[in-house]
Coordinates of C-alpha atoms in Angstrom, one line a residue:
F1 CA 0.1 0.2 0.3
L2 CA 2.9 2.5 0.9
F3 CA 4.9 1.3 -2.4
A4 CA 1.5 2.1 -4.6
A5 CA 0.9 5.6 -2.5
M6 CA 4.5 6.7 -3.4
S7 CA 3.7 6.1 -7.4
I8 CA 0.3 8.4 -7.0
L9 CA 2.3 10.9 -5.1
E10 CA 5.6 10.9 -7.7
P11 CA 3.5 12.9 -10.2
L12 CA 1.8 15.3 -8.0
Y13 CA 5.2 16.1 -6.7
E14 CA 6.8 16.8 -10.3
V15 CA 4.2 18.7 -11.1
C16 CA 4.3 21.2 -7.7
I17 CA 8.2 21.8 -8.7
V18 CA 7.9 22.5 -12.3
R19 CA 5.4 24.8 -11.0
M20 CA 7.5 26.6 -8.2
Q21 CA 10.4 26.7 -10.8
E22 CA 8.1 28.8 -13.3
W23 CA 7.0 31.0 -10.5
N24 CA 10.2 31.4 -9.1
A25 CA 11.7 32.4 -12.5
A26 CA 9.2 35.1 -12.6
N27 CA 10.1 36.3 -9.1
P28 CA 13.0 35.0 -7.5
K29 CA 11.8 35.9 -3.9
L30 CA 9.2 33.0 -4.4
F31 CA 9.8 29.4 -3.0
Q32 CA 13.6 30.3 -2.3
L33 CA 13.8 27.6 0.6
E34 CA 12.2 24.8 -1.8
L35 CA 14.1 25.0 -4.7
G36 CA 17.3 26.1 -2.9
E37 CA 17.1 22.4 -1.2
I38 CA 17.1 21.0 -4.6
A39 CA 19.8 22.7 -5.9
S40 CA 22.2 22.8 -3.4
K41 CA 22.1 19.8 -1.8
Y42 CA 20.8 16.5 -4.3
R43 CA 24.0 15.6 -6.3
S44 CA 21.6 12.6 -7.9
N45 CA 18.7 13.4 -9.8
I46 CA 15.4 14.7 -9.3
Q47 CA 13.7 11.8 -9.3
Y48 CA 15.9 10.5 -6.4
F49 CA 14.8 13.9 -4.3
I50 CA 11.4 13.2 -4.7
Y51 CA 11.4 9.4 -3.5
K52 CA 13.1 10.3 -0.3
S53 CA 11.0 13.6 0.4
I54 CA 7.9 11.4 -0.1
I55 CA 8.8 8.5 2.0
L56 CA 10.4 11.0 4.9
R57 CA 7.4 13.6 4.5
N58 CA 4.5 11.5 3.6
L59 CA 4.7 8.0 4.2
Y60 CA 4.1 6.0 7.5
G61 CA 3.0 2.2 8.4
V62 CA 2.4 0.1 11.2
D63 CA 2.5 -3.8 11.2
I64 CA 2.5 -6.1 14.1
M65 CA 5.0 -8.4 12.0
V66 CA 8.4 -7.1 12.4
E67 CA 8.9 -8.9 8.8
A68 CA 6.5 -6.8 6.8
T69 CA 7.3 -3.6 7.8
E70 CA 11.7 -4.9 7.0
I71 CA 10.5 -5.8 3.6
A72 CA 8.0 -2.5 3.1
K73 CA 11.4 -0.4 3.8
L74 CA 13.3 -2.8 1.6
R75 CA 10.8 -2.5 -1.2
L76 CA 11.0 1.8 -0.7
F77 CA 14.6 1.8 -0.8
L78 CA 14.9 -0.4 -3.8
K79 CA 12.6 2.1 -5.5
M80 CA 15.0 4.8 -4.6
V81 CA 18.1 2.6 -5.5
A82 CA 16.6 2.2 -9.3
V83 CA 16.9 5.7 -10.0
V84 CA 20.3 6.5 -8.3
E85 CA 23.0 7.8 -11.2
V86 CA 26.5 6.4 -10.2
D87 CA 29.3 8.6 -10.8
K88 CA 32.5 6.7 -9.7
R89 CA 34.4 9.9 -9.5
A90 CA 32.5 11.6 -7.1
D91 CA 32.8 11.0 -3.3
N92 CA 30.5 8.0 -1.9
M93 CA 29.9 7.3 -5.8
G94 CA 28.0 10.4 -6.0
L95 CA 25.1 8.6 -4.0
D96 CA 23.0 10.1 -1.4
P97 CA 22.6 8.6 2.0
L98 CA 19.4 6.3 2.1
P99 CA 16.7 7.7 4.4
D100 CA 16.6 6.2 7.9
I101 CA 12.6 5.3 7.8
D102 CA 12.9 3.3 11.4
F103 CA 10.7 5.7 12.6
N104 CA 8.1 6.4 10.1
I105 CA 7.4 2.4 9.2
R106 CA 6.9 1.1 12.9
C107 CA 6.0 -2.7 14.4
G108 CA 3.3 -3.0 16.7
N109 CA -0.4 -3.8 17.6
T110 CA -2.4 -1.7 16.1
L111 CA -5.3 -2.3 18.2
V112 CA -3.3 -2.0 21.7
G113 CA -2.2 1.5 22.8
Y114 CA -2.9 5.1 23.3
A115 CA -4.1 6.6 20.1
T116 CA -4.8 10.4 21.5
E117 CA -4.2 12.1 24.3
K118 CA -8.0 12.2 25.3
Q119 CA -7.9 8.1 25.1
L120 CA -5.0 8.5 27.8
Y121 CA -6.2 11.3 29.9
D122 CA -9.8 9.4 29.9
D123 CA -7.7 6.3 31.3
L124 CA -6.3 8.8 34.1
M125 CA -9.3 9.8 35.5
Q126 CA -9.0 7.2 38.5
G127 CA -6.9 7.7 41.5
D128 CA -5.4 10.4 43.2
M129 CA -5.9 13.8 41.3
F130 CA -2.6 15.5 42.2
A131 CA -0.9 12.6 41.6
R132 CA -2.7 12.0 37.8
Q133 CA -1.7 15.9 37.4
E134 CA 1.8 14.9 37.9
F135 CA 1.8 12.1 35.2
E136 CA -0.1 13.8 33.3
Q137 CA 2.6 16.8 33.0
K138 CA 5.4 14.2 32.7
I139 CA 4.1 12.8 29.7
Q140 CA 3.4 16.0 28.1
D141 CA 6.6 17.4 28.8
R142 CA 7.9 13.6 27.1
L143 CA 5.6 14.3 24.3
V144 CA 7.0 17.8 23.0
V145 CA 10.6 16.4 23.7
V146 CA 10.1 13.3 21.4
S147 CA 8.1 15.6 18.5
A148 CA 11.3 17.9 19.0
A149 CA 13.6 15.4 18.5
Y150 CA 11.8 13.7 15.6
E151 CA 11.4 16.9 13.7
L152 CA 15.5 17.6 13.9
F153 CA 15.9 13.6 13.1
R154 CA 14.0 14.3 9.9
Q155 CA 15.5 17.6 8.7
V156 CA 19.0 16.3 9.0
Q157 CA 18.1 13.7 6.9
L158 CA 16.7 16.3 4.5
T159 CA 19.5 18.8 4.6
G160 CA 22.3 17.5 6.3
A161 CA 22.5 13.5 6.0
D162 CA 26.3 13.8 4.9
D163 CA 27.2 14.9 8.8
R164 CA 27.4 11.6 10.0
V165 CA 27.9 12.8 13.5
E166 CA 25.0 14.8 13.7
Y167 CA 22.8 12.3 12.0
A168 CA 23.9 9.5 14.4
K169 CA 23.6 11.4 17.7
A170 CA 20.1 12.9 16.4
K171 CA 19.0 9.2 15.8
K172 CA 20.1 8.2 18.9
D173 CA 18.4 11.0 21.2
L174 CA 15.2 10.2 19.4
R175 CA 15.3 6.5 19.7
Q176 CA 16.1 7.0 23.7
H177 CA 13.4 9.7 24.3
L178 CA 10.8 7.4 22.3
A179 CA 11.7 4.7 24.4
D180 CA 11.5 6.6 27.9
L181 CA 8.1 8.1 26.6
N182 CA 7.2 4.2 25.5
E183 CA 7.9 2.8 28.6
L184 CA 6.0 5.3 30.7
L185 CA 2.8 4.6 28.8
N186 CA 3.3 1.2 28.7
R187 CA 3.9 0.8 32.7
H188 CA 0.5 2.5 33.2
M189 CA -1.7 0.7 30.9
F190 CA -0.2 -2.5 32.5
T191 CA -1.1 -1.2 35.8
A192 CA -4.6 -0.4 33.9
A193 CA -5.2 -3.4 32.4
I194 CA -3.7 -6.1 35.0
G195 CA -4.0 -4.1 38.2
S196 CA -0.6 -5.2 39.4
G197 CA 2.2 -7.7 38.6
N198 CA 6.2 -8.3 38.9
E199 CA 8.5 -7.6 36.1
E200 CA 8.0 -11.4 34.9
D201 CA 3.9 -10.1 34.3
Y202 CA 5.1 -7.1 32.4
A203 CA 7.5 -8.6 29.9
E204 CA 4.7 -11.2 29.0
F205 CA 2.5 -8.3 29.0
L206 CA 4.3 -6.4 26.6
S207 CA 4.9 -9.6 24.5
S208 CA 1.7 -10.7 23.8
H209 CA 0.2 -7.2 23.9
Q210 CA 2.7 -5.1 21.8
P211 CA 1.1 -1.9 22.5
F212 CA 1.7 0.7 20.0
H213 CA 0.9 4.1 21.0
W214 CA -0.1 6.2 18.3
L215 CA 0.2 9.3 20.4
A216 CA 4.1 8.7 20.8
E217 CA 5.2 7.2 18.1
Y218 CA 3.5 10.1 15.7
Y219 CA 2.8 12.8 18.0
N220 CA 3.6 15.3 15.2
I221 CA 0.8 13.9 13.2
I222 CA -1.7 13.2 15.9
H223 CA -1.3 16.2 17.8
G224 CA 0.0 18.8 15.7
N225 CA -2.0 17.7 12.5
G226 CA -4.7 16.6 14.1
G227 CA -4.7 13.0 12.6
F228 CA -3.7 11.3 9.2
D229 CA -4.9 12.8 6.0
V230 CA -5.1 9.4 4.2
V231 CA -5.3 5.8 5.8
I232 CA -5.0 3.0 3.6
G233 CA -5.1 -0.7 3.9
N234 CA -5.9 -4.4 4.3
P235 CA -7.0 -5.2 7.6
P236 CA -6.6 -8.9 8.8
Y237 CA -10.2 -10.9 8.9
V238 CA -9.9 -12.7 11.9
E239 CA -12.2 -13.7 14.5
Y240 CA -11.3 -12.0 17.9
N241 CA -12.8 -15.0 20.3
K242 CA -12.2 -18.2 17.9
K243 CA -9.8 -20.5 18.9
D244 CA -7.1 -21.6 16.6
P245 CA -7.1 -25.7 15.4
Q246 CA -3.8 -26.0 16.6
T247 CA -2.9 -23.5 19.3
K248 CA -6.3 -23.6 20.8
K249 CA -6.2 -20.1 21.6
A250 CA -8.0 -17.1 20.2
I251 CA -6.7 -13.7 19.9
S252 CA -8.8 -12.5 22.8
D253 CA -6.4 -14.9 24.7
C254 CA -3.3 -13.6 23.7
Y255 CA -4.2 -10.1 24.3
R256 CA -7.6 -7.5 25.1
I257 CA -8.8 -4.6 23.6
S258 CA -10.4 -2.2 25.4
G259 CA -12.8 0.9 25.1
Y260 CA -13.9 -0.3 21.2
K261 CA -17.5 0.6 20.3
T262 CA -17.0 -2.6 17.8
E263 CA -15.8 -5.1 20.0
S264 CA -19.5 -7.3 20.2
C265 CA -18.8 -7.6 16.0
G266 CA -16.0 -9.7 17.1
N267 CA -13.4 -9.4 13.9
L268 CA -10.2 -7.5 14.1
Y269 CA -11.3 -5.3 10.9
A270 CA -14.0 -3.9 12.5
F271 CA -11.8 -2.7 15.4
V272 CA -9.0 -1.5 12.7
L273 CA -11.5 0.6 11.3
E274 CA -12.4 1.8 14.3
R275 CA -9.0 2.8 15.2
C276 CA -8.4 4.3 12.0
K277 CA -11.3 6.8 12.7
T278 CA -9.5 7.8 15.8
I279 CA -6.3 8.8 14.2
T280 CA -7.3 10.7 11.3
K281 CA -7.9 14.2 10.9
N282 CA -11.9 15.7 10.8
E283 CA -11.3 15.9 6.9
S284 CA -9.2 13.0 6.1
Y285 CA -9.9 10.0 3.8
I286 CA -10.2 6.1 4.5
G287 CA -9.8 3.4 1.7
M288 CA -10.2 -0.6 3.0
I289 CA -10.6 -3.7 1.5
V290 CA -12.8 -5.5 3.8
P291 CA -15.0 -8.1 3.8
L292 CA -18.6 -7.6 2.5
S293 CA -20.2 -8.5 5.5
G294 CA -18.9 -6.0 7.4
H295 CA -21.9 -3.5 6.2
S296 CA -24.0 -6.2 5.0
T297 CA -25.0 -8.0 8.3
E298 CA -26.9 -7.6 11.6
R299 CA -23.8 -8.6 13.5
M300 CA -22.0 -5.4 12.2
A301 CA -24.3 -3.0 13.0
P302 CA -21.7 -1.3 15.3
L303 CA -19.2 -0.8 13.0
V304 CA -21.8 0.5 10.5
N305 CA -23.3 3.0 12.9
N306 CA -20.1 3.8 14.8
F307 CA -17.9 4.4 11.4
Y308 CA -20.0 3.9 8.2
K309 CA -22.7 6.4 8.7
T310 CA -20.8 8.9 10.6
Y311 CA -19.1 10.1 7.5
G312 CA -20.5 12.4 4.9
L313 CA -19.1 10.8 2.0
R314 CA -19.4 7.0 1.6
L315 CA -18.3 5.0 -1.5
H316 CA -18.6 1.2 -1.8
L317 CA -17.1 -0.5 -4.2
N318 CA -18.9 -4.4 -3.5
L319 CA -17.0 -7.4 -5.0
S320 CA -17.2 -11.0 -5.3
A321 CA -14.3 -12.6 -4.1
D322 CA -15.6 -16.4 -3.9
A323 CA -14.7 -19.0 -6.6
H324 CA -18.0 -17.9 -8.4
P325 CA -17.1 -17.3 -11.0
Q326 CA -13.8 -15.8 -9.9
K327 CA -11.8 -14.4 -6.9
L328 CA -10.2 -11.2 -6.2
F329 CA -7.2 -12.2 -4.8
E330 CA -5.7 -16.1 -5.0
G331 CA -6.3 -18.2 -2.1
V332 CA -8.7 -15.2 -0.6
K333 CA -12.5 -17.0 -0.5
F334 CA -13.9 -14.0 1.0
R335 CA -16.7 -11.7 -0.8
L336 CA -15.0 -8.5 -0.3
C337 CA -15.9 -4.7 -0.3
I338 CA -13.0 -1.7 -1.1
F339 CA -14.7 1.7 0.4
F340 CA -13.8 5.0 0.8
V341 CA -15.1 7.6 3.5
S342 CA -14.6 11.1 4.0
N343 CA -15.9 13.9 5.8
A344 CA -14.6 16.3 3.3
H345 CA -17.3 15.9 0.9
N346 CA -21.2 14.6 0.9
G347 CA -22.6 11.9 -1.0
H348 CA -23.5 8.2 -0.7
F349 CA -22.3 5.9 -3.8
S350 CA -22.4 2.5 -4.5
T351 CA -22.0 -0.6 -6.7
K352 CA -23.9 -3.6 -7.8
Y353 CA -22.6 -7.0 -6.4
T354 CA -19.7 -7.3 -9.1
R355 CA -18.9 -10.7 -10.7
W356 CA -16.9 -11.5 -13.4
Y357 CA -15.0 -14.3 -15.6
A358 CA -11.3 -14.9 -15.5
E359 CA -11.1 -12.6 -19.0
E360 CA -13.1 -9.9 -17.7
R361 CA -10.4 -9.2 -14.7
E362 CA -8.5 -6.5 -16.6
F363 CA -11.4 -4.6 -17.4
L364 CA -13.0 -5.2 -14.0
F365 CA -12.4 -1.8 -12.2
K366 CA -13.0 0.3 -15.6
K367 CA -16.3 -0.9 -15.9
I368 CA -17.3 -0.5 -12.4
N369 CA -20.5 1.5 -12.2
Y370 CA -21.2 4.0 -9.3
V371 CA -24.7 4.7 -8.3
E372 CA -25.7 7.5 -5.9
D373 CA -27.8 5.7 -3.2
D374 CA -29.0 9.0 -1.1
G375 CA -28.1 7.1 1.9
Y376 CA -30.3 4.0 1.0
S377 CA -30.0 1.6 4.0
Y378 CA -32.3 -1.1 5.7
G379 CA -32.3 -0.8 9.3
N380 CA -28.2 -1.5 9.8
V381 CA -27.2 -2.8 6.3
I382 CA -25.7 -0.6 4.0
A383 CA -27.0 -2.0 0.9
K384 CA -25.8 -2.5 -2.3
I385 CA -27.3 -0.4 -5.2
P386 CA -26.7 -1.9 -8.7
S387 CA -29.2 1.0 -10.6
L388 CA -31.4 3.9 -9.6
L389 CA -34.3 0.9 -11.0
F390 CA -33.3 -0.6 -7.7
L391 CA -34.3 2.0 -5.4
S392 CA -37.5 2.3 -6.9
I393 CA -38.5 -1.7 -6.6
A394 CA -37.2 -1.4 -3.3
E395 CA -39.2 1.4 -2.2
K396 CA -42.5 -0.6 -3.7
I397 CA -41.6 -3.6 -1.7
R398 CA -41.0 -1.7 1.5
K399 CA -44.5 0.2 1.5
E400 CA -46.3 -3.7 2.1
P401 CA -46.7 -5.5 5.2
V402 CA -44.1 -7.7 6.5
L403 CA -44.8 -11.6 4.3
F404 CA -43.0 -14.1 6.4
Y405 CA -43.5 -15.0 10.0
N406 CA -42.7 -18.4 10.5
Q407 CA -45.2 -19.7 12.5
G408 CA -47.8 -22.7 11.8
N409 CA -47.5 -26.3 11.1
S410 CA -46.6 -26.2 7.6
F411 CA -43.4 -25.6 6.0
C412 CA -41.0 -25.5 3.0
L413 CA -37.3 -26.0 2.7
Y414 CA -35.1 -23.6 1.3
N415 CA -31.4 -23.6 0.6
D416 CA -29.3 -21.5 2.9
A417 CA -26.3 -20.9 0.7
P418 CA -27.6 -20.1 -2.7
I419 CA -25.2 -18.8 -5.3
N420 CA -26.9 -17.8 -8.7
W421 CA -30.2 -18.9 -7.9
M422 CA -32.5 -19.3 -4.6
R423 CA -34.1 -22.7 -4.4
A424 CA -36.9 -23.4 -2.1
H425 CA -39.7 -26.4 -2.2
T426 CA -42.3 -28.1 0.1
F427 CA -41.3 -31.8 -1.2
T428 CA -38.1 -33.3 0.7
P429 CA -35.3 -34.1 -2.1
Y430 CA -33.4 -37.2 -1.8
F431 CA -30.2 -37.1 0.3
V432 CA -28.1 -39.6 1.9
S433 CA -25.1 -38.7 4.0
E434 CA -23.4 -42.5 5.1
R435 CA -21.0 -41.0 7.6
D436 CA -23.3 -38.5 9.3
G437 CA -26.3 -40.5 8.9
L438 CA -28.2 -37.4 7.5
I439 CA -31.1 -37.7 5.3
V440 CA -31.5 -34.1 4.6
S441 CA -28.9 -31.8 3.4
R442 CA -27.7 -29.4 6.5
H443 CA -28.2 -26.6 4.0
L444 CA -31.7 -27.1 3.7
K445 CA -33.6 -25.1 6.6
K446 CA -37.4 -25.1 7.3
L447 CA -39.5 -21.9 6.8
Y448 CA -43.1 -22.5 8.7
F449 CA -46.6 -21.1 7.7
S450 CA -50.2 -21.6 8.6
T451 CA -51.2 -23.5 5.8
K452 CA -49.4 -25.3 2.6
E453 CA -51.1 -22.5 0.0
E454 CA -49.0 -20.1 2.1
A455 CA -46.1 -22.6 2.1
E456 CA -46.4 -22.8 -1.6
I457 CA -46.7 -19.0 -1.9
G458 CA -43.6 -18.5 0.0
C459 CA -41.4 -20.8 -2.1
A460 CA -42.5 -19.1 -5.3
I461 CA -41.5 -15.8 -3.9
I462 CA -38.4 -17.1 -2.5
N463 CA -37.0 -18.9 -6.0
S464 CA -38.3 -15.7 -8.3
S465 CA -35.4 -13.5 -9.2
L466 CA -37.0 -10.4 -7.6
Y467 CA -36.2 -12.0 -4.3
F468 CA -32.7 -12.9 -5.5
Q469 CA -32.1 -9.4 -6.0
W470 CA -33.4 -8.9 -3.0
W471 CA -31.4 -10.6 -0.7
L472 CA -28.4 -10.1 -3.3
N473 CA -28.6 -6.6 -2.3
H474 CA -29.1 -6.6 1.2
S475 CA -27.0 -9.5 2.5
S476 CA -23.3 -10.8 2.5
C477 CA -24.0 -12.6 -0.4
Y478 CA -23.0 -15.6 1.7
N479 CA -25.8 -17.3 3.6
L480 CA -30.0 -16.7 3.2
N481 CA -30.4 -15.8 6.9
S482 CA -33.6 -15.7 8.9
S483 CA -33.5 -11.7 9.1
E484 CA -33.3 -11.8 4.9
I485 CA -36.2 -13.4 5.0
F486 CA -38.3 -11.4 7.3
S487 CA -37.4 -8.2 6.0
F488 CA -39.0 -8.9 2.5
R489 CA -42.8 -7.8 2.0
L490 CA -46.0 -8.4 0.5
K491 CA -49.3 -9.3 0.9
A492 CA -51.0 -10.7 -2.1
D493 CA -54.6 -10.6 -2.5
K494 CA -56.5 -13.6 -3.5
D495 CA -55.8 -14.0 -7.5
V496 CA -52.4 -13.1 -6.9
S497 CA -51.7 -16.1 -4.3
K498 CA -53.9 -18.8 -6.5
R499 CA -51.5 -17.9 -9.5
L500 CA -48.0 -18.1 -7.4
C501 CA -49.3 -21.5 -5.9
S502 CA -50.2 -22.7 -9.3
L503 CA -46.7 -21.6 -10.6
N504 CA -45.0 -23.0 -7.7
R505 CA -46.6 -26.7 -8.3
E506 CA -45.6 -26.2 -11.9
L507 CA -41.8 -25.0 -11.0
E508 CA -41.6 -28.1 -8.5
K509 CA -42.8 -30.7 -10.9
D510 CA -40.3 -29.2 -13.5
L511 CA -37.3 -29.3 -11.1
L512 CA -38.2 -33.0 -9.8
Q513 CA -38.0 -33.6 -13.6
K514 CA -34.8 -32.3 -14.7
S515 CA -32.8 -33.3 -11.2
R516 CA -30.1 -35.6 -11.7
R517 CA -28.8 -38.5 -8.9
R518 CA -25.2 -37.5 -7.5
V519 CA -22.9 -39.3 -5.7
Y520 CA -19.7 -37.2 -4.4
V521 CA -17.5 -38.3 -1.8
Y522 CA -16.2 -35.5 0.6
K523 CA -13.0 -34.9 2.7
T524 CA -15.0 -33.8 5.8
T525 CA -18.4 -36.0 5.8
G526 CA -17.5 -39.0 3.1
R527 CA -20.1 -40.2 0.5
V528 CA -23.0 -38.3 0.0
E529 CA -25.9 -39.6 -2.8
Y530 CA -28.2 -36.9 -3.2
D531 CA -30.7 -35.2 -6.1
E532 CA -29.2 -32.0 -7.5
F533 CA -31.2 -29.4 -9.0
Y534 CA -31.0 -27.2 -12.1
M535 CA -32.8 -23.8 -11.2
K536 CA -31.9 -22.2 -14.5
L537 CA -33.4 -24.5 -16.7
S538 CA -36.7 -23.8 -14.9
K539 CA -36.2 -20.1 -15.6
P540 CA -39.2 -19.6 -17.7
I541 CA -41.7 -20.8 -15.1
I542 CA -39.6 -18.7 -12.4
D543 CA -40.2 -15.6 -15.1
E544 CA -43.8 -15.9 -14.9
I545 CA -43.6 -16.0 -11.2
D546 CA -41.5 -12.4 -11.7
K547 CA -44.5 -11.1 -13.9
V548 CA -47.2 -11.9 -11.4
L549 CA -45.2 -10.2 -8.6
A550 CA -44.2 -7.4 -11.1
K551 CA -47.7 -6.7 -11.8
H552 CA -49.0 -7.2 -7.7
Y553 CA -46.5 -4.2 -6.9
G554 CA -46.9 -2.0 -9.6
F555 CA -43.3 -2.2 -11.4
T556 CA -43.1 -0.8 -14.9
D557 CA -41.7 -2.6 -18.0
E558 CA -38.2 -1.2 -17.3
E559 CA -38.3 -2.5 -13.3
L560 CA -39.6 -6.1 -14.6
D561 CA -36.9 -6.2 -17.5
F562 CA -34.0 -5.5 -14.7
I563 CA -35.3 -8.0 -12.5
I564 CA -35.4 -10.9 -14.9
N565 CA -32.4 -10.1 -16.7
Y566 CA -30.2 -9.1 -14.0
D567 CA -27.0 -10.6 -13.8
I568 CA -28.3 -13.1 -16.5
K569 CA -24.9 -13.7 -17.7
Y570 CA -23.6 -15.4 -14.5
R571 CA -26.8 -16.8 -13.8
M572 CA -27.3 -19.0 -16.8
G573 CA -23.7 -19.8 -17.6
D574 CA -23.7 -21.7 -20.6
E575 CA -27.6 -22.0 -21.0
L576 CA -27.2 -18.5 -22.2
N577 CA -25.6 -20.0 -25.2
A578 CA -27.1 -23.1 -25.5
N579 CA -28.7 -22.4 -28.8
D580 CA -25.7 -20.8 -30.7

């Protein structure tokens, strides 16, 4: 991410330098200091100066793994070395010293530590008032010293790095001041978290928690700048309380987070997003690659309400990253979202749930279409909006009474793991699992109704392309959950109900006729024999269901066409070209 950021900043630096030179030529008093830094100091070409300036002035990074930080620094250094022009006759072969970015790119736990002065002082509210005031003053004095030491060290590199004695002293002073400040903060955090303990307990705390105090490490930015201007990244998608099969430990067994409004979300990426909000200035930009579920499930409501909905600008690029049909990253079977949020602008934009074939990957981002959705959300779910037509369709559905209640003695079975089609039916399909002894697939769930006719109506609606689109745009696109069933609304009159019952019976008969008996041996469950169904072969009947629903809701011809043909290339696959 830092490497990509440098590539974006490079042409901006070039344009700024050219403009400064033009203004300076017209008025020599303009930009004397900035252009003088280039003319008098840098022996290498201008490209080297630009890279060095970006690395020292603009790029910062934090990772919990030492190896990751070292790789990041190495890649940045190689980028610089690649543009150096060697002069064998000059001192040091004409090479400028590489910048020292040990204090820009740091190793530590993003989630554990004091991010701001407010967090620190809120933690000091307990205890003796005079002792607290004395500690606050001590911390404040150390912060000022560290800030001055860091600024001196950076200036020495930019303007006087040839003086190795001055450089070494500036680095040593900064390292010592920072270590002293971190020791104070670590001791205080240890006492606040543990209460008391010996030196062994303290060492264990530091090893397991790896506290990183943004306030100390980047004081000039957090305090002086009000926070970072831009934060980008790809946070870990790791369950906080889930035990690792090998170590038998969860992240929460290794270290504990404190004070996070998103803690109930239970995943590290939610905590990272909340921390990002804490360390950025008011008019900043945050961009991340996170699971689609982060704004599409009730579990993530605290993240939606305390993060996404607090920004004036919200832009979501929703991507399929499972194997249907292609993954975004090799080896990563997650449905992902790339989002940007900011309070510097206003507007809410979204994309459809985007899927693609391998040959389309090259054009994936060029074909993305954003829809301004006016902040449309359904409860705690931020919907994926494929078109303004969907907003009109959704509004007509939301005016109806609730359809499903899950009550009664009659039931249907629905598949809770849809991909391109929903499947629900009143019959029980053939299924035998030798190892588990199951006679019904664990992916078939029961939904109860008062009468068999109501169950048939429910099946027809769930099987419709309209409902598939409703689910796709209001869910994480992974499982069909009860909350997504109960959110759908319809109150069918007698004629509509009769027609839906008839079409559902016709659909079930067609599904059974076109099904095939399959045998598969799974690594985990062994031999399974089952009936496989092909919903796309019954699309003409499903289309008739959608026409009945369209008439009931009052959809326009354009809206009906949008529903019936939605994502048809991926839903139908080879069947679409069967007559070619």
